[in-house]
Each structure stands twice: as C-alpha cells, then as structure tokens.
Amino acid sequence: MSTDVNRSELGQFLKARRAELSLTALGLPETGTLRRVPGLRREEVAQLASISTQYYTRLEQGRLQASAPVLSVLAKVLRLNDDQRDYLFELAGKETARPRPQKGQKVRQPLQVLLDTLSDIPAVILGSRMDILAWNPLASALITDFSTMPQDQRNYVRLIFTDPMMRNRYTDWESIAKDCVAFLRMEAARHPDDPRLAALVGELSVQDRNFRQWWADHHVARRAFGRKTMYHPAVGELVLDWETLTSAADSDQQLIIWTAEPGTPSDERLRLLASWTTTASPPPRQRDKI
C-alpha cells in the first residue's frame, strides 16, 4: 500500500530522475530558453508521457497516487532501468510487471505480394502507430523516398509533422495532420501500454505546437477512405482517392492505396508519374522488421 511517506519519496525520486535527463539525451531539439535547473522541466516530462502537467506536478508533490499504466510510461520516459522501475512501482504500492520485449512487425506475405503487383497505383503498408512497413516505387515518387529515412523513423505521422516538404505536398496540410492525430488517438485506445506509441506522442508533443493542441482535443477516427488533393513538383496538382485495406489476419497491418478518377487530369498526371518510375531505378522496398 502506498503511504504518504512513500508518495513523497516517489515524488522526490521522479524529480531526481528528470534532473538527470535533457532534451538532447532524448534526441529532441533544445528550445533555446534558459533553464534555471538541470534536466527536463515538469511540463516536458508530462508531454512525453502524454499526461497533463497538473497531474504530473501532483505526483511529484506527493499529492496523488499514480496508476500502473502511468508509472509504466513514466519509467519509459525517464529511461529507468529494471531496478529503478521496480522501486518506482514499490513506492506506489503497485505490482510491477516487466514490459515484454516488443516483437518487430513483419509484413504479411499476402500483403507484400499484393503490393508487388501494384505498379501503376501508389501504395504503402502501415503497421502499428502508422509505422511505414513497406511501399512501392510509385508511392516513393508520389510522397517521398522512404528508403532514405532511418528505419526507426519511418512513421507516417512523424513524417507529416516533421518533414517541411509535406506541408507543401498536401494542399490542405492541416486537415491531413488533424486526421493523423485522430488516427493515432484511436491506436492509443487499442494499445494503451505501447511504450513506442507513448514515446512518439511525447516526441511530437514537444516538437510541434499543433500536434500538442490537437492531441489534447481527443478527436478519434479510423483509417477508412477519403479524397485528398496533393501538389507534386514534377506533375502538378493531383486529386486522389485513398482507400484502406486491412489484413484479416492482423488488423494492425493495412494497405493504403491512392487512385485517381479515370479520365481526369489527375489520372493522366498519375500515369505520367508512374511511367517515370518504370524507366528509372526504383528505390528498394523495405522488408526488414520494424
């Protein structure tokens, strides 16, 4: 059972651990503002853990008893080792459960075979957290060369918010970005204990004011279908319908395709882009585990 003394000690322990970290150590950009104390600020820890600053402040002040899921996320954010994590749970009076190692997602073979047949339709396979697991050459030509990204950075939401080019590629970037946040919110509901998802949300919350605001709005949506307008520097404006095909064997893997209405200028421009990908050397597909 957590006592007042234990809650106070838990607060001091959290404070000490965040003082040991920095944005640079977490791979995040410095804000440029002068820091009065070393380490992360309370609001930065709260953002990385996807909890409110008020909630986290009360934890550090020993005024609140934390839940096990929140403790798990905080242990991840603060980079606690196994002994430190056990100590954190003991102070909170919670049973500790060591996180199981996450298995890498590997594209299901039927989806890969289907993707390989789509030479004139841009397509990608998304996994958990909207990680980009695989793509075809036309998707690279339409959106970006995914092969140039570090493997652990291939995520569609991260791409939308961190790549300046994407703000020009989508004519209604804000609508696209809001949809991505809503999709990610739905993922968080399905996988509340996913530390990589929590880390992604924390990273984008710190880096982007819009993401932070829209995440706090708690809007949710499922990836299904829609119509978007894109601007490609080589062929111009493209009005494309997108559709989601979900694997029946693994609902966390989805094939996303973009198509143009036959006979329209967008159809002609997409065909032109496809003809270039067949004559040029296509980028390698990603088949590794994520």
PDB file of C-alpha atoms in Angstrom:
ATOM      1  CA  MET A   1       0.000   0.000   0.000  1.00  0.00           C
ATOM      2  CA  SER A   2       1.251   3.498  -0.853  1.00  0.00           C
ATOM      3  CA  THR A   3       1.621   5.731   2.214  1.00  0.00           C
ATOM      4  CA  ASP A   4       2.056   9.498   2.449  1.00  0.00           C
ATOM      5  CA  VAL A   5       5.765   8.914   3.080  1.00  0.00           C
ATOM      6  CA  ASN A   6       6.050   6.652   0.054  1.00  0.00           C
ATOM      7  CA  ARG A   7       4.212   9.142  -2.162  1.00  0.00           C
ATOM      8  CA  SER A   8       6.566  11.869  -1.023  1.00  0.00           C
ATOM      9  CA  GLU A   9       9.562   9.648  -1.743  1.00  0.00           C
ATOM     10  CA  LEU A  10       8.101   8.743  -5.131  1.00  0.00           C
ATOM     11  CA  GLY A  11       7.834  12.444  -5.953  1.00  0.00           C
ATOM     12  CA  GLN A  12      11.441  13.072  -4.947  1.00  0.00           C
ATOM     13  CA  PHE A  13      12.550  10.039  -6.960  1.00  0.00           C
ATOM     14  CA  LEU A  14      10.775  11.319 -10.094  1.00  0.00           C
ATOM     15  CA  LYS A  15      12.254  14.767  -9.599  1.00  0.00           C
ATOM     16  CA  ALA A  16      15.772  13.342  -9.251  1.00  0.00           C
ATOM     17  CA  ARG A  17      15.434  11.185 -12.345  1.00  0.00           C
ATOM     18  CA  ARG A  18      14.151  14.001 -14.594  1.00  0.00           C
ATOM     19  CA  ALA A  19      17.043  16.188 -13.386  1.00  0.00           C
ATOM     20  CA  GLU A  20      19.409  13.646 -14.948  1.00  0.00           C
ATOM     21  CA  LEU A  21      17.884  13.899 -18.419  1.00  0.00           C
ATOM     22  CA  SER A  22      17.954  16.515 -21.145  1.00  0.00           C
ATOM     23  CA  LEU A  23      16.122  17.040 -24.420  1.00  0.00           C
ATOM     24  CA  THR A  24      19.358  16.333 -26.255  1.00  0.00           C
ATOM     25  CA  ALA A  25      19.746  12.994 -24.459  1.00  0.00           C
ATOM     26  CA  LEU A  26      16.256  12.047 -25.649  1.00  0.00           C
ATOM     27  CA  GLY A  27      17.074  13.036 -29.215  1.00  0.00           C
ATOM     28  CA  LEU A  28      14.804  16.105 -29.125  1.00  0.00           C
ATOM     29  CA  PRO A  29      15.698  19.694 -30.083  1.00  0.00           C
ATOM     30  CA  GLU A  30      16.563  22.239 -27.407  1.00  0.00           C
ATOM     31  CA  THR A  31      14.010  25.047 -27.014  1.00  0.00           C
ATOM     32  CA  GLY A  32      16.689  27.722 -26.691  1.00  0.00           C
ATOM     33  CA  THR A  33      15.290  29.132 -23.439  1.00  0.00           C
ATOM     34  CA  LEU A  34      17.457  29.491 -20.331  1.00  0.00           C
ATOM     35  CA  ARG A  35      16.921  26.721 -17.758  1.00  0.00           C
ATOM     36  CA  ARG A  36      17.107  27.549 -14.082  1.00  0.00           C
ATOM     37  CA  VAL A  37      17.566  23.916 -13.055  1.00  0.00           C
ATOM     38  CA  PRO A  38      19.225  20.965 -14.831  1.00  0.00           C
ATOM     39  CA  GLY A  39      17.278  18.287 -16.638  1.00  0.00           C
ATOM     40  CA  LEU A  40      13.766  18.213 -18.045  1.00  0.00           C
ATOM     41  CA  ARG A  41      11.004  20.517 -16.906  1.00  0.00           C
ATOM     42  CA  ARG A  42       7.841  19.084 -15.391  1.00  0.00           C
ATOM     43  CA  GLU A  43       5.801  20.086 -18.417  1.00  0.00           C
ATOM     44  CA  GLU A  44       8.257  18.342 -20.748  1.00  0.00           C
ATOM     45  CA  VAL A  45       8.008  15.075 -18.799  1.00  0.00           C
ATOM     46  CA  ALA A  46       4.221  15.407 -18.816  1.00  0.00           C
ATOM     47  CA  GLN A  47       4.174  15.945 -22.583  1.00  0.00           C
ATOM     48  CA  LEU A  48       6.453  12.993 -23.225  1.00  0.00           C
ATOM     49  CA  ALA A  49       4.236  10.813 -21.016  1.00  0.00           C
ATOM     50  CA  SER A  50       1.002  12.123 -22.598  1.00  0.00           C
ATOM     51  CA  ILE A  51      -0.397  13.292 -19.254  1.00  0.00           C
ATOM     52  CA  SER A  52      -1.305  16.764 -18.049  1.00  0.00           C
ATOM     53  CA  THR A  53       1.300  18.941 -16.369  1.00  0.00           C
ATOM     54  CA  GLN A  54      -1.052  19.347 -13.393  1.00  0.00           C
ATOM     55  CA  TYR A  55      -1.309  15.571 -12.983  1.00  0.00           C
ATOM     56  CA  TYR A  56       2.457  15.126 -13.105  1.00  0.00           C
ATOM     57  CA  THR A  57       3.051  18.046 -10.734  1.00  0.00           C
ATOM     58  CA  ARG A  58       0.752  16.477  -8.156  1.00  0.00           C
ATOM     59  CA  LEU A  59       2.687  13.224  -8.483  1.00  0.00           C
ATOM     60  CA  GLU A  60       5.969  14.986  -7.736  1.00  0.00           C
ATOM     61  CA  GLN A  61       4.354  16.797  -4.817  1.00  0.00           C
ATOM     62  CA  GLY A  62       3.189  13.510  -3.314  1.00  0.00           C
ATOM     63  CA  ARG A  63      -0.453  14.544  -3.549  1.00  0.00           C
ATOM     64  CA  LEU A  64      -1.598  11.851  -5.952  1.00  0.00           C
ATOM     65  CA  GLN A  65      -1.355   8.073  -6.273  1.00  0.00           C
ATOM     66  CA  ALA A  66      -0.279   7.060  -9.756  1.00  0.00           C
ATOM     67  CA  SER A  67      -1.853   4.239 -11.732  1.00  0.00           C
ATOM     68  CA  ALA A  68       0.223   1.348 -13.050  1.00  0.00           C
ATOM     69  CA  PRO A  69      -0.116   2.404 -16.730  1.00  0.00           C
ATOM     70  CA  VAL A  70       1.097   5.929 -15.913  1.00  0.00           C
ATOM     71  CA  LEU A  71       4.028   4.502 -13.949  1.00  0.00           C
ATOM     72  CA  SER A  72       4.973   2.313 -16.914  1.00  0.00           C
ATOM     73  CA  VAL A  73       5.013   5.279 -19.270  1.00  0.00           C
ATOM     74  CA  LEU A  74       6.991   7.435 -16.818  1.00  0.00           C
ATOM     75  CA  ALA A  75       9.547   4.649 -16.421  1.00  0.00           C
ATOM     76  CA  LYS A  76       9.980   4.641 -20.189  1.00  0.00           C
ATOM     77  CA  VAL A  77      10.173   8.434 -20.489  1.00  0.00           C
ATOM     78  CA  LEU A  78      12.690   8.757 -17.642  1.00  0.00           C
ATOM     79  CA  ARG A  79      14.827   5.914 -19.003  1.00  0.00           C
ATOM     80  CA  LEU A  80      14.630   3.903 -15.781  1.00  0.00           C
ATOM     81  CA  ASN A  81      16.477   0.612 -15.570  1.00  0.00           C
ATOM     82  CA  ASP A  82      14.755  -2.506 -14.210  1.00  0.00           C
ATOM     83  CA  ASP A  83      15.763  -1.860 -10.576  1.00  0.00           C
ATOM     84  CA  GLN A  84      14.638   1.756 -10.726  1.00  0.00           C
ATOM     85  CA  ARG A  85      11.356   0.710 -12.325  1.00  0.00           C
ATOM     86  CA  ASP A  86      10.724  -1.864  -9.600  1.00  0.00           C
ATOM     87  CA  TYR A  87      11.482   0.756  -6.953  1.00  0.00           C
ATOM     88  CA  LEU A  88       9.046   3.194  -8.559  1.00  0.00           C
ATOM     89  CA  PHE A  89       6.256   0.607  -8.522  1.00  0.00           C
ATOM     90  CA  GLU A  90       7.070  -0.403  -4.937  1.00  0.00           C
ATOM     91  CA  LEU A  91       6.787   3.192  -3.734  1.00  0.00           C
ATOM     92  CA  ALA A  92       3.416   3.468  -5.464  1.00  0.00           C
ATOM     93  CA  GLY A  93       2.194   0.209  -3.944  1.00  0.00           C
ATOM     94  CA  LYS A  94       1.651  -1.357  -7.364  1.00  0.00           C
ATOM     95  CA  GLU A  95       2.522  -4.785  -8.656  1.00  0.00           C
ATOM     96  CA  THR A  96       5.346  -4.448 -11.125  1.00  0.00           C
ATOM     97  CA  ALA A  97       5.166  -6.252 -14.424  1.00  0.00           C
ATOM     98  CA  ARG A  98       8.292  -6.114 -16.520  1.00  0.00           C
ATOM     99  CA  PRO A  99       7.437  -4.972 -20.036  1.00  0.00           C
ATOM    100  CA  ARG A 100       7.669  -7.773 -22.532  1.00  0.00           C
ATOM    101  CA  PRO A 101      10.093  -7.188 -25.387  1.00  0.00           C
ATOM    102  CA  GLN A 102       8.210  -5.986 -28.417  1.00  0.00           C
ATOM    103  CA  LYS A 103       8.355  -8.209 -31.440  1.00  0.00           C
ATOM    104  CA  GLY A 104       9.140  -6.437 -34.660  1.00  0.00           C
ATOM    105  CA  GLN A 105       6.347  -6.205 -37.179  1.00  0.00           C
ATOM    106  CA  LYS A 106       6.995  -8.067 -40.374  1.00  0.00           C
ATOM    107  CA  VAL A 107       4.855  -7.504 -43.421  1.00  0.00           C
ATOM    108  CA  ARG A 108       2.468 -10.387 -44.035  1.00  0.00           C
ATOM    109  CA  GLN A 109       3.382 -12.209 -47.212  1.00  0.00           C
ATOM    110  CA  PRO A 110      -0.050 -11.880 -48.909  1.00  0.00           C
ATOM    111  CA  LEU A 111       0.058  -8.112 -48.407  1.00  0.00           C
ATOM    112  CA  GLN A 112       3.591  -7.952 -49.792  1.00  0.00           C
ATOM    113  CA  VAL A 113       2.563  -9.991 -52.854  1.00  0.00           C
ATOM    114  CA  LEU A 114      -0.378  -7.641 -53.432  1.00  0.00           C
ATOM    115  CA  LEU A 115       1.857  -4.606 -53.042  1.00  0.00           C
ATOM    116  CA  ASP A 116       4.313  -6.051 -55.576  1.00  0.00           C
ATOM    117  CA  THR A 117       1.565  -6.258 -58.219  1.00  0.00           C
ATOM    118  CA  LEU A 118       0.617  -2.573 -57.916  1.00  0.00           C
ATOM    119  CA  SER A 119       2.897  -0.890 -60.427  1.00  0.00           C
ATOM    120  CA  ASP A 120       0.559   1.930 -61.503  1.00  0.00           C
ATOM    121  CA  ILE A 121      -1.096   2.614 -58.131  1.00  0.00           C
ATOM    122  CA  PRO A 122       0.812   4.259 -55.254  1.00  0.00           C
ATOM    123  CA  ALA A 123       0.581   2.052 -52.161  1.00  0.00           C
ATOM    124  CA  VAL A 124       2.140   1.665 -48.730  1.00  0.00           C
ATOM    125  CA  ILE A 125       1.684  -0.835 -45.916  1.00  0.00           C
ATOM    126  CA  LEU A 126       1.236   0.741 -42.498  1.00  0.00           C
ATOM    127  CA  GLY A 127       1.644  -1.098 -39.213  1.00  0.00           C
ATOM    128  CA  SER A 128       1.139  -0.189 -35.570  1.00  0.00           C
ATOM    129  CA  ARG A 129       1.463   3.504 -34.750  1.00  0.00           C
ATOM    130  CA  MET A 130       1.206   4.154 -38.520  1.00  0.00           C
ATOM    131  CA  ASP A 131       4.759   2.880 -38.970  1.00  0.00           C
ATOM    132  CA  ILE A 132       5.671   2.594 -42.660  1.00  0.00           C
ATOM    133  CA  LEU A 133       6.474  -1.082 -43.176  1.00  0.00           C
ATOM    134  CA  ALA A 134       6.648  -1.305 -46.975  1.00  0.00           C
ATOM    135  CA  TRP A 135       5.927   0.699 -50.114  1.00  0.00           C
ATOM    136  CA  ASN A 136       6.082   0.505 -53.886  1.00  0.00           C
ATOM    137  CA  PRO A 137       8.165   2.745 -56.202  1.00  0.00           C
ATOM    138  CA  LEU A 138       5.195   4.902 -57.197  1.00  0.00           C
ATOM    139  CA  ALA A 139       4.449   5.710 -53.538  1.00  0.00           C
ATOM    140  CA  SER A 140       8.041   6.889 -53.163  1.00  0.00           C
ATOM    141  CA  ALA A 141       7.685   9.015 -56.284  1.00  0.00           C
ATOM    142  CA  LEU A 142       4.387  10.483 -55.108  1.00  0.00           C
ATOM    143  CA  ILE A 143       5.202  11.157 -51.453  1.00  0.00           C
ATOM    144  CA  THR A 144       8.902  10.819 -50.587  1.00  0.00           C
ATOM    145  CA  ASP A 145      11.789   8.370 -50.800  1.00  0.00           C
ATOM    146  CA  PHE A 146      11.095   6.321 -47.679  1.00  0.00           C
ATOM    147  CA  SER A 147      14.334   4.389 -48.105  1.00  0.00           C
ATOM    148  CA  THR A 148      16.363   7.472 -47.145  1.00  0.00           C
ATOM    149  CA  MET A 149      14.797   7.590 -43.671  1.00  0.00           C
ATOM    150  CA  PRO A 150      16.349   5.768 -40.707  1.00  0.00           C
ATOM    151  CA  GLN A 151      14.390   2.585 -40.129  1.00  0.00           C
ATOM    152  CA  ASP A 152      13.152   3.630 -36.688  1.00  0.00           C
ATOM    153  CA  GLN A 153      11.955   6.978 -38.076  1.00  0.00           C
ATOM    154  CA  ARG A 154       9.674   5.573 -40.770  1.00  0.00           C
ATOM    155  CA  ASN A 155       6.332   6.661 -39.391  1.00  0.00           C
ATOM    156  CA  TYR A 156       3.641   8.480 -41.347  1.00  0.00           C
ATOM    157  CA  VAL A 157       2.545  10.766 -38.512  1.00  0.00           C
ATOM    158  CA  ARG A 158       6.147  11.760 -37.771  1.00  0.00           C
ATOM    159  CA  LEU A 159       6.652  12.416 -41.495  1.00  0.00           C
ATOM    160  CA  ILE A 160       3.598  14.670 -41.686  1.00  0.00           C
ATOM    161  CA  PHE A 161       4.688  16.788 -38.724  1.00  0.00           C
ATOM    162  CA  THR A 162       8.474  16.868 -39.053  1.00  0.00           C
ATOM    163  CA  ASP A 163       9.150  16.994 -42.809  1.00  0.00           C
ATOM    164  CA  PRO A 164       8.641  20.582 -44.116  1.00  0.00           C
ATOM    165  CA  MET A 165       8.155  19.211 -47.615  1.00  0.00           C
ATOM    166  CA  MET A 166       4.913  17.503 -46.548  1.00  0.00           C
ATOM    167  CA  ARG A 167       3.339  20.856 -45.708  1.00  0.00           C
ATOM    168  CA  ASN A 168       3.723  21.773 -49.379  1.00  0.00           C
ATOM    169  CA  ARG A 169       2.859  18.332 -50.739  1.00  0.00           C
ATOM    170  CA  TYR A 170      -0.653  18.360 -49.216  1.00  0.00           C
ATOM    171  CA  THR A 171      -2.658  21.427 -50.221  1.00  0.00           C
ATOM    172  CA  ASP A 172      -4.782  21.036 -47.067  1.00  0.00           C
ATOM    173  CA  TRP A 173      -1.987  20.004 -44.730  1.00  0.00           C
ATOM    174  CA  GLU A 174      -3.875  20.944 -41.576  1.00  0.00           C
ATOM    175  CA  SER A 175      -6.768  18.617 -42.402  1.00  0.00           C
ATOM    176  CA  ILE A 176      -4.360  15.760 -43.126  1.00  0.00           C
ATOM    177  CA  ALA A 177      -2.401  16.397 -39.933  1.00  0.00           C
ATOM    178  CA  LYS A 178      -5.555  16.508 -37.799  1.00  0.00           C
ATOM    179  CA  ASP A 179      -6.706  13.213 -39.329  1.00  0.00           C
ATOM    180  CA  CYS A 180      -3.341  11.627 -38.498  1.00  0.00           C
ATOM    181  CA  VAL A 181      -3.632  12.746 -34.864  1.00  0.00           C
ATOM    182  CA  ALA A 182      -7.163  11.313 -34.692  1.00  0.00           C
ATOM    183  CA  PHE A 183      -5.950   8.012 -36.199  1.00  0.00           C
ATOM    184  CA  LEU A 184      -3.109   7.885 -33.669  1.00  0.00           C
ATOM    185  CA  ARG A 185      -5.565   8.585 -30.836  1.00  0.00           C
ATOM    186  CA  MET A 186      -7.526   5.517 -31.909  1.00  0.00           C
ATOM    187  CA  GLU A 187      -4.305   3.483 -31.899  1.00  0.00           C
ATOM    188  CA  ALA A 188      -3.619   4.677 -28.348  1.00  0.00           C
ATOM    189  CA  ALA A 189      -7.038   3.417 -27.257  1.00  0.00           C
ATOM    190  CA  ARG A 190      -6.327  -0.006 -28.779  1.00  0.00           C
ATOM    191  CA  HIS A 191      -2.772  -0.204 -27.398  1.00  0.00           C
ATOM    192  CA  PRO A 192      -2.674   1.930 -24.213  1.00  0.00           C
ATOM    193  CA  ASP A 193       0.510   0.289 -22.912  1.00  0.00           C
ATOM    194  CA  ASP A 194       2.574   0.608 -26.097  1.00  0.00           C
ATOM    195  CA  PRO A 195       5.764   2.429 -24.982  1.00  0.00           C
ATOM    196  CA  ARG A 196       6.826   3.235 -28.544  1.00  0.00           C
ATOM    197  CA  LEU A 197       3.492   4.898 -29.214  1.00  0.00           C
ATOM    198  CA  ALA A 198       3.808   6.880 -25.977  1.00  0.00           C
ATOM    199  CA  ALA A 199       7.330   7.911 -26.962  1.00  0.00           C
ATOM    200  CA  LEU A 200       6.126   9.022 -30.411  1.00  0.00           C
ATOM    201  CA  VAL A 201       3.318  11.109 -28.924  1.00  0.00           C
ATOM    202  CA  GLY A 202       5.723  12.637 -26.428  1.00  0.00           C
ATOM    203  CA  GLU A 203       8.288  13.448 -29.105  1.00  0.00           C
ATOM    204  CA  LEU A 204       5.767  15.150 -31.396  1.00  0.00           C
ATOM    205  CA  SER A 205       4.123  16.973 -28.479  1.00  0.00           C
ATOM    206  CA  VAL A 206       7.440  18.555 -27.588  1.00  0.00           C
ATOM    207  CA  GLN A 207       8.389  19.369 -31.169  1.00  0.00           C
ATOM    208  CA  ASP A 208       5.122  20.658 -32.603  1.00  0.00           C
ATOM    209  CA  ARG A 209       2.624  23.053 -31.041  1.00  0.00           C
ATOM    210  CA  ASN A 210      -0.153  21.983 -33.425  1.00  0.00           C
ATOM    211  CA  PHE A 211       0.275  18.295 -32.566  1.00  0.00           C
ATOM    212  CA  ARG A 212       0.207  19.120 -28.862  1.00  0.00           C
ATOM    213  CA  GLN A 213      -3.008  21.113 -29.261  1.00  0.00           C
ATOM    214  CA  TRP A 214      -4.794  18.592 -31.471  1.00  0.00           C
ATOM    215  CA  TRP A 215      -3.766  15.648 -29.299  1.00  0.00           C
ATOM    216  CA  ALA A 216      -5.333  17.415 -26.326  1.00  0.00           C
ATOM    217  CA  ASP A 217      -8.605  17.763 -28.278  1.00  0.00           C
ATOM    218  CA  HIS A 218      -9.100  13.950 -28.039  1.00  0.00           C
ATOM    219  CA  HIS A 219     -10.658  13.582 -31.501  1.00  0.00           C
ATOM    220  CA  VAL A 220     -10.578   9.994 -32.812  1.00  0.00           C
ATOM    221  CA  ALA A 221     -11.125   8.379 -36.206  1.00  0.00           C
ATOM    222  CA  ARG A 222     -10.440   5.133 -38.052  1.00  0.00           C
ATOM    223  CA  ARG A 223      -8.469   4.973 -41.278  1.00  0.00           C
ATOM    224  CA  ALA A 224     -11.001   4.061 -43.966  1.00  0.00           C
ATOM    225  CA  PHE A 225     -11.185   6.148 -47.155  1.00  0.00           C
ATOM    226  CA  GLY A 226     -11.272   9.710 -48.373  1.00  0.00           C
ATOM    227  CA  ARG A 227     -10.204  12.196 -51.029  1.00  0.00           C
ATOM    228  CA  LYS A 228      -7.160  14.448 -50.788  1.00  0.00           C
ATOM    229  CA  THR A 229      -5.501  16.982 -53.049  1.00  0.00           C
ATOM    230  CA  MET A 230      -1.732  16.842 -53.411  1.00  0.00           C
ATOM    231  CA  TYR A 231       0.752  19.002 -55.250  1.00  0.00           C
ATOM    232  CA  HIS A 232       3.659  17.204 -56.860  1.00  0.00           C
ATOM    233  CA  PRO A 233       6.567  19.390 -58.035  1.00  0.00           C
ATOM    234  CA  ALA A 234       7.002  17.349 -61.224  1.00  0.00           C
ATOM    235  CA  VAL A 235       3.413  16.785 -62.415  1.00  0.00           C
ATOM    236  CA  GLY A 236       1.363  19.387 -60.553  1.00  0.00           C
ATOM    237  CA  GLU A 237      -1.945  19.027 -58.709  1.00  0.00           C
ATOM    238  CA  LEU A 238      -3.374  15.561 -58.082  1.00  0.00           C
ATOM    239  CA  VAL A 239      -6.846  14.882 -56.701  1.00  0.00           C
ATOM    240  CA  LEU A 240      -6.625  11.350 -55.306  1.00  0.00           C
ATOM    241  CA  ASP A 241      -8.973   8.969 -53.537  1.00  0.00           C
ATOM    242  CA  TRP A 242      -7.353   6.888 -50.815  1.00  0.00           C
ATOM    243  CA  GLU A 243      -8.618   3.564 -49.526  1.00  0.00           C
ATOM    244  CA  THR A 244      -7.599   1.324 -46.637  1.00  0.00           C
ATOM    245  CA  LEU A 245      -7.443  -2.458 -46.971  1.00  0.00           C
ATOM    246  CA  THR A 246      -6.995  -4.125 -43.583  1.00  0.00           C
ATOM    247  CA  SER A 247      -5.429  -7.554 -43.192  1.00  0.00           C
ATOM    248  CA  ALA A 248      -7.944 -10.008 -41.771  1.00  0.00           C
ATOM    249  CA  ALA A 249      -5.104 -11.917 -40.113  1.00  0.00           C
ATOM    250  CA  ASP A 250      -3.502  -8.850 -38.491  1.00  0.00           C
ATOM    251  CA  SER A 251      -5.662  -5.743 -38.080  1.00  0.00           C
ATOM    252  CA  ASP A 252      -2.527  -3.718 -37.285  1.00  0.00           C
ATOM    253  CA  GLN A 253      -1.367  -4.065 -40.899  1.00  0.00           C
ATOM    254  CA  GLN A 254      -3.131  -2.035 -43.567  1.00  0.00           C
ATOM    255  CA  LEU A 255      -2.525  -1.481 -47.254  1.00  0.00           C
ATOM    256  CA  ILE A 256      -3.190   2.153 -48.243  1.00  0.00           C
ATOM    257  CA  ILE A 257      -3.712   2.940 -51.931  1.00  0.00           C
ATOM    258  CA  TRP A 258      -4.188   6.209 -53.820  1.00  0.00           C
ATOM    259  CA  THR A 259      -6.170   6.288 -57.076  1.00  0.00           C
ATOM    260  CA  ALA A 260      -7.382   8.978 -59.465  1.00  0.00           C
ATOM    261  CA  GLU A 261     -10.749   9.119 -61.191  1.00  0.00           C
ATOM    262  CA  PRO A 262     -10.299   7.692 -64.706  1.00  0.00           C
ATOM    263  CA  GLY A 263     -10.120  10.232 -67.496  1.00  0.00           C
ATOM    264  CA  THR A 264      -9.340  13.190 -65.244  1.00  0.00           C
ATOM    265  CA  PRO A 265      -6.210  15.362 -65.397  1.00  0.00           C
ATOM    266  CA  SER A 266      -5.146  13.760 -62.110  1.00  0.00           C
ATOM    267  CA  ASP A 267      -5.364  10.330 -63.741  1.00  0.00           C
ATOM    268  CA  GLU A 268      -3.154  11.490 -66.633  1.00  0.00           C
ATOM    269  CA  ARG A 269      -0.614  13.024 -64.253  1.00  0.00           C
ATOM    270  CA  LEU A 270      -0.502   9.926 -62.065  1.00  0.00           C
ATOM    271  CA  ARG A 271       0.078   7.774 -65.158  1.00  0.00           C
ATOM    272  CA  LEU A 272       2.885  10.106 -66.200  1.00  0.00           C
ATOM    273  CA  LEU A 273       4.494   9.791 -62.779  1.00  0.00           C
ATOM    274  CA  ALA A 274       4.125   6.004 -62.959  1.00  0.00           C
ATOM    275  CA  SER A 275       5.821   5.896 -66.369  1.00  0.00           C
ATOM    276  CA  TRP A 276       8.853   7.649 -64.898  1.00  0.00           C
ATOM    277  CA  THR A 277       9.145   5.135 -62.067  1.00  0.00           C
ATOM    278  CA  THR A 278       9.257   2.242 -64.537  1.00  0.00           C
ATOM    279  CA  THR A 279      12.089   3.799 -66.538  1.00  0.00           C
ATOM    280  CA  ALA A 280      14.153   4.927 -63.551  1.00  0.00           C
ATOM    281  CA  SER A 281      15.799   2.714 -60.951  1.00  0.00           C
ATOM    282  CA  PRO A 282      13.148   2.147 -58.256  1.00  0.00           C
ATOM    283  CA  PRO A 283      14.053   2.612 -54.572  1.00  0.00           C
ATOM    284  CA  PRO A 284      14.471  -0.619 -52.601  1.00  0.00           C
ATOM    285  CA  ARG A 285      11.433  -1.862 -50.750  1.00  0.00           C
ATOM    286  CA  GLN A 286      11.677  -2.212 -47.002  1.00  0.00           C
ATOM    287  CA  ARG A 287      11.237  -5.806 -45.933  1.00  0.00           C
ATOM    288  CA  ASP A 288      13.018  -5.651 -42.609  1.00  0.00           C
ATOM    289  CA  LYS A 289      11.343  -5.956 -39.284  1.00  0.00           C
ATOM    290  CA  ILE A 290      10.300  -2.702 -37.648  1.00  0.00           C
TER     291      ILE A 290
END
